[in-house]
Coordinates of N, CA and C in Angstrom, one line a residue:
X1 N 123.8 42.4 93.7 CA 124.3 43.7 93.8 C 124.0 44.0 92.3
X2 N 123.1 45.3 92.5 CA 123.0 45.9 90.7 C 124.0 46.8 90.1
X3 N 124.4 47.1 88.8 CA 125.4 47.9 88.7 C 124.7 48.9 87.9
X4 N 125.4 50.3 88.2 CA 125.1 51.5 88.0 C 124.6 51.4 86.4
X5 N 123.5 52.5 85.9 CA 123.3 52.4 84.4 C 124.0 53.5 84.2
X6 N 124.1 53.1 82.9 CA 125.8 53.9 81.8 C 124.7 54.8 81.0
X7 N 123.5 54.5 80.8 CA 122.6 55.2 79.8 C 122.7 56.8 80.3
X8 N 122.9 57.7 79.5 CA 122.8 59.4 79.8 C 121.7 59.7 79.9
X9 N 121.6 60.8 80.7 CA 120.3 61.2 81.3 C 119.9 62.0 80.2
X10 N 118.9 62.3 79.9 CA 118.5 63.4 78.7 C 118.7 64.7 79.0
X11 N 118.9 65.2 77.7 CA 119.2 66.8 78.4 C 118.2 67.5 78.5
X12 N 118.2 68.8 79.2 CA 117.3 69.4 79.9 C 116.1 70.1 78.7
X13 N 115.0 70.3 79.0 CA 114.1 70.4 77.9 C 114.8 72.1 77.1
X14 N 115.2 73.0 78.0 CA 115.7 74.2 77.6 C 116.7 74.3 76.4
X15 N 117.4 73.2 76.6 CA 118.7 72.8 75.8 C 118.3 72.3 74.3
X16 N 117.1 71.6 74.4 CA 116.9 71.2 73.3 C 115.7 72.1 72.4
X17 N 115.3 72.8 73.6 CA 114.7 74.0 72.8 C 115.3 74.9 72.2
X18 N 116.5 75.6 72.7 CA 117.3 76.0 72.3 C 118.0 75.9 70.9
X19 N 118.0 74.4 70.7 CA 118.6 74.1 69.3 C 117.3 74.3 68.4
X20 N 116.1 73.9 68.7 CA 115.0 74.0 68.0 C 114.9 75.5 67.4
X21 N 115.4 76.7 68.4 CA 114.7 77.8 68.0 C 116.3 78.4 67.1
X22 N 117.4 77.7 66.9 CA 118.3 78.2 66.1 C 118.0 77.7 64.7
X23 N 117.2 76.4 64.7 CA 116.8 75.9 63.8 C 115.4 76.9 62.9
X24 N 114.4 77.5 63.8 CA 113.9 78.1 63.5 C 113.7 79.7 62.9
X25 N 115.1 80.1 63.3 CA 115.7 81.2 63.2 C 116.4 81.1 61.5
X26 N 117.0 80.2 61.3 CA 117.1 80.0 60.0 C 115.8 80.1 58.9
X27 N 115.1 79.1 59.2 CA 114.1 78.9 58.6 C 113.1 80.0 58.5
X28 N 112.7 81.1 59.2 CA 112.2 82.2 59.3 C 113.0 83.1 58.4
X29 N 114.3 83.2 58.2 CA 114.9 84.1 57.7 C 115.1 83.5 56.0
X30 N 114.9 82.4 56.0 CA 114.8 81.3 54.6 C 113.1 81.6 53.8
X31 N 112.4 81.5 54.7 CA 111.1 82.0 54.3 C 111.0 83.6 53.8
X32 N 111.4 84.7 54.5 CA 111.7 85.8 53.8 C 112.5 86.3 53.0
X33 N 113.4 85.4 52.8 CA 114.2 85.6 51.5 C 113.9 85.0 50.3
X34 N 113.1 83.9 50.3 CA 112.2 82.9 49.5 C 111.1 84.2 49.1
X35 N 110.3 84.7 49.9 CA 109.5 85.5 49.5 C 109.9 87.1 48.7
X36 N 111.4 87.5 49.0 CA 111.5 88.5 48.5 C 112.2 87.9 47.0
X37 N 112.9 86.7 46.6 CA 113.2 86.2 45.4 C 112.0 86.1 44.8
X38 N 110.8 85.4 45.2 CA 109.6 85.4 44.7 C 109.0 86.8 43.9
X39 N 109.0 87.8 44.8 CA 108.8 89.0 44.0 C 109.7 89.8 43.0
X40 N 110.8 89.2 43.2 CA 112.2 89.8 42.1 C 111.9 88.9 40.9
X41 N 111.5 87.1 41.0 CA 111.6 86.7 39.9 C 110.2 86.1 39.1
X42 N 109.2 86.5 39.8 CA 107.7 86.2 39.3 C 107.2 87.4 38.9
X43 N 107.4 88.7 39.7 CA 106.5 89.8 39.7 C 107.2 91.1 39.1
X44 N 108.8 90.8 39.0 CA 110.1 91.6 38.6 C 110.5 92.8 39.1
X45 N 110.0 92.6 40.8 CA 110.2 93.9 41.5 C 111.6 93.7 42.0
X46 N 112.6 94.6 41.0 CA 113.8 94.2 41.1 C 114.3 94.8 42.7
X47 N 115.0 94.7 43.1 CA 115.8 94.8 44.3 C 116.8 96.2 44.2
X48 N 116.5 97.4 44.9 CA 117.7 98.2 44.9 C 119.1 98.0 45.6
X49 N 119.6 98.9 45.5 CA 121.1 98.6 46.4 C 120.7 98.5 47.8
X50 N 119.9 99.1 48.5 CA 119.4 98.7 49.6 C 119.4 97.8 50.0
X51 N 118.1 97.2 49.3 CA 117.4 95.8 49.3 C 118.3 94.6 49.4
X52 N 119.3 95.2 48.5 CA 120.5 94.1 48.4 C 121.4 93.9 49.8
X53 N 121.5 94.7 49.9 CA 122.5 95.0 51.6 C 121.7 94.5 52.6
X54 N 119.9 94.8 52.7 CA 119.6 94.0 53.2 C 119.6 92.7 53.3
X55 N 119.0 92.2 52.3 CA 119.3 90.8 52.0 C 120.6 89.9 52.3
X56 N 122.2 90.6 52.3 CA 123.3 90.4 52.8 C 123.4 90.1 54.2
X57 N 122.8 91.4 55.0 CA 122.7 91.2 56.6 C 121.6 90.2 57.0
X58 N 120.5 89.7 56.1 CA 120.0 88.5 56.7 C 120.6 87.2 56.2
X59 N 121.2 87.2 55.4 CA 122.4 86.0 55.1 C 123.2 85.9 56.3
X60 N 123.6 87.0 56.8 CA 124.6 86.8 58.1 C 123.9 86.6 59.3
X61 N 122.8 87.2 59.4 CA 122.0 86.6 60.6 C 121.5 85.3 60.9
X62 N 121.4 84.7 59.4 CA 120.8 83.4 59.3 C 122.0 82.5 59.6
X63 N 123.3 82.9 59.0 CA 124.7 81.8 59.0 C 124.7 82.0 60.8
X64 N 124.5 83.2 61.4 CA 125.2 83.4 62.7 C 124.3 81.8 63.6
X65 N 122.8 81.7 63.2 CA 122.1 80.6 63.5 C 122.4 79.5 63.1
X66 N 122.8 79.3 61.8 CA 122.9 78.2 61.6 C 124.3 77.7 61.7
X67 N 125.4 78.7 61.9 CA 126.5 78.2 62.8 C 126.5 77.6 63.8
X68 N 125.6 78.0 64.8 CA 125.0 77.2 66.0 C 124.8 76.0 66.0
X69 N 123.7 75.8 64.7 CA 123.1 74.7 64.3 C 124.5 73.3 64.3
X70 N 125.0 73.9 63.1 CA 126.1 72.9 62.6 C 127.3 72.8 63.7
X71 N 127.8 73.1 64.6 CA 128.6 73.5 65.5 C 127.8 72.5 66.7
X72 N 126.6 72.3 66.7 CA 126.1 71.5 67.4 C 126.0 69.9 66.8
X73 N 126.7 69.6 66.2 CA 126.4 68.4 65.2 C 126.8 67.4 66.2
X74 N 127.9 67.4 67.3 CA 128.2 66.9 68.2 C 127.5 66.2 69.3
X75 N 126.3 67.0 69.5 CA 125.2 66.8 70.6 C 125.3 67.8 71.2
X76 N 126.3 68.7 71.0 CA 126.1 70.1 72.3 C 127.3 70.9 71.7
X77 N 127.4 71.9 72.0 CA 128.0 73.5 71.4 C 128.8 74.2 72.8
X78 N 130.2 74.2 72.2 CA 130.7 75.3 73.1 C 130.7 76.8 73.4
X79 N 130.5 77.3 74.6 CA 130.2 78.6 74.7 C 130.7 79.4 73.7
X80 N 131.8 79.4 73.9 CA 132.7 80.1 72.4 C 131.8 80.1 70.9
X81 N 131.6 79.1 70.5 CA 130.8 78.9 69.2 C 129.3 79.2 69.5
X82 N 128.8 78.9 70.7 CA 127.5 79.4 70.9 C 127.3 80.8 70.9
X83 N 128.5 81.4 71.3 CA 128.7 83.4 71.3 C 128.9 83.8 70.3
X84 N 129.8 83.1 69.2 CA 130.1 83.5 68.2 C 128.9 83.8 67.0
X85 N 128.1 82.2 67.3 CA 127.1 82.4 66.3 C 126.3 83.7 66.2
X86 N 125.6 83.6 67.4 CA 124.6 84.6 67.6 C 125.5 86.1 68.1
X87 N 126.4 86.0 68.3 CA 127.5 87.2 68.1 C 127.2 87.9 66.3
X88 N 127.4 87.0 65.4 CA 127.2 87.2 64.1 C 126.4 87.4 63.7
X89 N 125.1 86.9 64.1 CA 123.9 87.3 64.2 C 123.6 88.5 64.4
X90 N 123.8 89.3 65.5 CA 123.8 90.7 66.2 C 124.2 91.6 65.1
X91 N 125.6 91.2 64.7 CA 126.2 92.3 63.7 C 125.4 92.3 62.6
X92 N 125.0 91.3 62.0 CA 124.1 91.5 60.7 C 123.2 91.9 60.9
X93 N 122.4 91.8 62.5 CA 121.1 92.4 62.4 C 121.3 94.0 62.8
X94 N 122.3 94.6 63.2 CA 122.8 95.8 63.6 C 122.8 96.5 62.2
X95 N 123.6 95.9 61.5 CA 124.0 96.5 59.8 C 122.8 96.7 59.3
X96 N 122.1 95.6 59.1 CA 120.9 95.6 58.6 C 119.5 96.5 58.9
X97 N 119.6 96.6 60.3 CA 118.6 98.1 60.7 C 119.1 99.2 60.4
X98 N 120.3 99.4 60.1 CA 120.9 100.8 59.8 C 120.4 101.1 58.4
X99 N 120.7 100.0 57.4 CA 120.2 100.1 56.0 C 118.5 100.1 56.3
X100 N 118.1 99.1 56.5 CA 116.5 99.3 56.7 C 115.8 100.8 57.2
X101 N 116.2 101.0 58.5 CA 115.9 102.2 58.4 C 116.1 103.5 57.6
X102 N 117.4 103.5 57.1 CA 117.8 104.5 55.8 C 116.3 104.5 54.9
X103 N 116.3 103.2 54.8 CA 115.5 103.3 53.4 C 114.2 103.6 53.7
X104 N 113.5 103.3 55.1 CA 112.4 103.6 55.7 C 112.2 105.4 55.7
X105 N 113.5 105.7 55.9 CA 113.3 107.4 56.1 C 113.1 107.8 54.3
X106 N 114.0 107.4 53.9 CA 113.9 108.0 52.5 C 112.5 108.0 51.8
X107 N 111.8 107.2 52.4 CA 110.5 106.8 51.9 C 108.9 107.8 52.4
X108 N 109.8 108.4 53.8 CA 108.7 109.0 54.8 C 108.0 110.2 53.8
X109 N 109.1 110.8 53.0 CA 108.0 111.9 52.1 C 107.4 111.1 51.2
X110 N 107.0 109.7 50.8 CA 106.5 109.5 49.9 C 105.5 108.3 50.3
X111 N 104.5 108.5 51.2 CA 103.5 107.5 51.7 C 103.4 106.3 50.9
X112 N 103.5 106.4 49.5 CA 102.9 105.1 48.6 C 104.2 104.0 49.0
X113 N 105.4 104.8 49.2 CA 106.6 103.5 49.2 C 106.9 103.3 48.1
X114 N 108.1 102.4 48.3 CA 108.4 101.9 46.8 C 108.6 99.9 47.0
X115 N 107.7 99.5 45.4 CA 107.4 98.0 45.7 C 106.2 97.5 46.3
X116 N 105.9 96.7 46.3 CA 104.8 96.0 46.8 C 104.4 96.1 48.6
X117 N 103.5 96.0 49.1 CA 103.2 96.3 50.5 C 102.7 94.6 50.8
X118 N 103.1 94.4 52.1 CA 102.6 92.9 52.4 C 102.2 93.1 53.8
X119 N 101.0 93.3 53.8 CA 100.1 92.9 55.3 C 100.0 94.4 55.6
X120 N 100.4 95.6 54.5 CA 100.1 96.8 55.0 C 101.6 97.4 55.2
X121 N 102.6 96.6 55.1 CA 104.0 97.7 55.3 C 104.7 97.0 54.1
X122 N 105.7 98.2 53.7 CA 106.5 97.5 52.8 C 108.1 96.8 53.3
X123 N 108.4 95.8 52.3 CA 109.5 95.0 52.5 C 110.5 95.6 53.4
X124 N 110.6 96.5 53.1 CA 111.8 97.2 54.1 C 111.7 97.5 55.2
X125 N 110.2 97.6 55.3 CA 109.7 98.1 57.1 C 109.7 96.8 57.6
X126 N 109.2 95.7 56.7 CA 109.3 94.5 57.8 C 110.3 94.2 57.8
X127 N 111.6 94.5 57.0 CA 113.2 94.0 57.3 C 113.1 94.7 58.6
X128 N 113.0 95.8 58.8 CA 113.6 96.4 59.9 C 112.7 95.9 61.2
X129 N 111.7 95.5 61.1 CA 111.4 94.8 62.5 C 111.8 93.4 62.5
X130 N 112.3 92.8 61.6 CA 112.9 91.2 61.4 C 114.2 91.7 62.2
X131 N 115.0 92.8 61.9 CA 116.3 92.9 62.5 C 116.2 93.3 63.9
X132 N 115.2 94.1 64.1 CA 114.7 94.5 65.8 C 114.8 93.1 66.8
X133 N 113.7 92.2 65.5 CA 113.4 91.1 66.4 C 114.9 90.2 66.7
X134 N 115.7 90.2 65.6 CA 116.7 89.6 65.6 C 117.6 89.9 67.0
X135 N 117.8 91.3 67.3 CA 118.5 91.6 68.2 C 118.1 91.3 69.5
X136 N 116.9 91.6 69.5 CA 116.6 91.1 71.3 C 116.4 89.6 71.5
X137 N 116.4 88.8 70.2 CA 116.4 87.3 70.3 C 117.7 86.9 70.8
X138 N 119.0 87.6 70.1 CA 120.3 87.4 70.5 C 120.9 87.5 71.9
X139 N 119.8 89.1 72.1 CA 120.3 89.4 73.4 C 119.8 88.6 74.6
X140 N 118.5 87.7 74.6 CA 117.9 86.8 75.0 C 118.8 85.5 75.5
X141 N 119.3 85.1 74.2 CA 119.9 83.7 73.9 C 121.3 84.0 74.8
X142 N 121.9 85.2 74.9 CA 123.3 85.2 75.5 C 123.0 85.5 77.1
X143 N 122.1 86.0 77.4 CA 121.2 86.1 78.9 C 120.9 84.5 79.2
X144 N 120.2 83.6 78.5 CA 120.0 82.4 78.9 C 120.8 81.8 78.4
X145 N 122.0 81.8 78.0 CA 123.0 80.9 77.5 C 122.9 79.6 78.0
X146 N 123.1 79.6 79.3 CA 123.2 78.0 79.9 C 122.3 77.2 80.2
X147 N 120.7 78.1 79.7 CA 119.7 77.2 79.8 C 119.4 76.9 78.3
X148 N 119.7 77.5 77.0 CA 119.4 77.4 75.9 C 120.5 77.1 74.9
X149 N 121.8 76.6 75.2 CA 122.7 76.3 74.6 C 122.3 74.8 74.2
X150 N 122.6 74.5 72.8 CA 122.2 73.0 72.2 C 122.9 71.7 73.5
X151 N 122.2 70.9 73.6 CA 123.2 69.8 74.7 C 122.1 68.4 74.6
X152 N 123.2 67.3 74.1 CA 121.9 66.4 74.2 C 120.9 66.4 72.7
X153 N 121.6 67.1 72.0 CA 120.7 67.1 70.9 C 121.0 66.1 69.5
X154 N 120.1 65.8 68.7 CA 120.5 65.2 67.5 C 120.4 66.1 66.1
X155 N 122.1 66.0 65.6 CA 122.0 66.9 64.5 C 121.7 65.6 63.2
X156 N 120.7 65.3 62.7 CA 120.4 64.5 61.6 C 120.0 65.3 60.2
X157 N 119.3 64.6 59.8 CA 118.5 65.0 58.3 C 117.9 66.1 58.4
X158 N 117.3 66.8 59.2 CA 116.4 67.6 59.1 C 117.7 69.0 59.6
X159 N 118.4 68.8 60.3 CA 119.6 70.1 60.4 C 120.4 70.0 58.9
X160 N 120.7 69.0 58.7 CA 121.4 69.3 57.5 C 120.4 70.1 56.1
X161 N 119.3 69.5 56.1 CA 118.6 70.1 54.9 C 118.2 71.8 55.5
X162 N 118.0 72.5 56.9 CA 117.7 73.7 57.0 C 119.1 74.2 56.8
X163 N 120.3 73.8 56.7 CA 121.3 74.3 56.5 C 121.8 74.4 55.1
X164 N 121.6 73.5 54.3 CA 121.6 73.4 52.8 C 120.5 74.5 52.2
X165 N 119.4 74.5 52.6 CA 118.4 75.3 52.1 C 119.1 77.0 52.1
X166 N 119.6 77.3 53.1 CA 120.3 78.7 53.3 C 121.4 78.6 52.5
X167 N 122.2 77.7 52.3 CA 123.1 78.1 51.4 C 122.8 77.8 49.5
X168 N 121.7 77.2 49.6 CA 120.9 77.4 47.9 C 120.6 78.7 48.0
X169 N 119.6 79.3 49.0 CA 119.2 80.7 48.8 C 120.8 81.8 48.6
X170 N 121.1 81.7 49.3 CA 122.8 82.3 49.3 C 123.2 82.2 48.0
X171 N 123.2 81.0 47.2 CA 123.6 81.0 45.8 C 122.9 81.8 44.9
X172 N 121.7 81.5 44.9 CA 120.5 82.2 44.4 C 120.8 83.8 44.6
X173 N 120.6 84.2 45.2 CA 121.0 86.1 45.7 C 122.3 86.3 45.1
X174 N 123.0 85.9 45.2 CA 124.5 85.7 44.4 C 124.4 85.9 43.2
X175 N 124.4 84.9 42.4 CA 123.6 85.0 40.9 C 122.7 85.6 40.5
X176 N 121.6 86.2 40.9 CA 120.9 87.1 40.6 C 121.2 88.4 41.0
X177 N 122.3 88.7 41.7 CA 123.0 89.9 42.1 C 123.5 90.1 41.1
X178 N 124.2 89.3 40.8 CA 125.5 89.5 39.5 C 124.8 89.9 38.5
X179 N 123.6 89.0 38.1 CA 122.8 89.4 36.6 C 122.5 90.9 36.9
X180 N 121.8 91.1 38.0 CA 121.4 92.7 38.0 C 122.4 93.8 38.0
X181 N 123.3 93.3 38.4 CA 124.8 94.6 38.4 C 125.5 94.5 37.4
X182 N 125.5 92.9 36.4 CA 126.4 92.8 35.2 C 127.8 93.6 35.7
X183 N 128.6 93.7 34.7 CA 129.9 94.0 35.0 C 130.0 95.6 35.6
X184 N 129.0 96.2 36.2 CA 129.3 97.6 36.4 C 129.9 97.6 37.9
X185 N 130.5 98.6 38.6 CA 130.7 98.6 39.9 C 129.6 99.1 40.9
X186 N 128.5 99.6 40.3 CA 127.5 99.8 41.1 C 126.4 99.0 40.4
X187 N 125.0 99.1 41.7 CA 123.9 98.8 41.4 C 123.5 99.9 40.7
X188 N 122.1 100.0 39.8 CA 121.3 101.1 39.5 C 121.0 101.6 40.9
X189 N 120.2 103.1 41.0 CA 119.3 103.1 42.1 C 117.8 102.7 41.7
X190 N 117.5 102.6 40.8 CA 116.5 102.3 40.7 C 116.4 101.1 39.6
X191 N 116.8 100.1 39.7 CA 117.0 99.3 39.0 C 115.7 98.5 37.7
X192 N 116.1 98.4 36.7 CA 114.6 98.0 35.9 C 115.1 96.8 35.0
X193 N 116.1 96.5 34.9 CA 116.4 95.1 34.3 C 117.8 94.3 34.8
X194 N 118.3 93.2 34.0 CA 119.5 92.6 34.9 C 120.5 93.1 33.5
X195 N 121.5 94.0 33.8 CA 122.4 94.5 33.3 C 123.1 93.4 32.6
X196 N 123.3 92.6 33.3 CA 124.3 91.3 32.2 C 123.6 90.8 30.9
X197 N 122.6 90.9 31.1 CA 121.9 90.6 29.8 C 121.4 91.9 28.9
X198 N 121.7 92.9 29.3 CA 121.1 94.3 28.5 C 122.0 94.2 27.3

């Protein structure tokens, strides 16, 4: 008489895809934030107050997805944690969309825009696009939560590296923002230097 197998059944593909999508979400915003830091550090393109707020909103969006990744380290995530993570991302996207839309409207009368263009669009326009994408992604994640909630996944070195990358980028942005603002209460509307070292 054969004994029943104790090997757990593999998780459905959708649950593993949902875990990978959370990683891709974080990495996408890491790439965007690294690009903006590259313009700041190597091209001297200092972020204005609206740009800084948009960076903060992007960090909140990415932190929401990172929360989903971290809370899945036991192999699966609870419904509450899943909704909390993408709820935070949605809040960040709505706030960021408001700031980037405001910046786009400020430059409607100046077709040349502010700062360098990437693939024909300025960075604040791209920011608006990314926030809209996040809102759609989070809405679909809520609708298809039973299919996409991480389950039967392996939280390993790659997951830790993604989370730590986001934390390092957040730290760099914090330091550079403090250097840009110095000990003033506000950032200048058109920053040209690091006030901390002025």
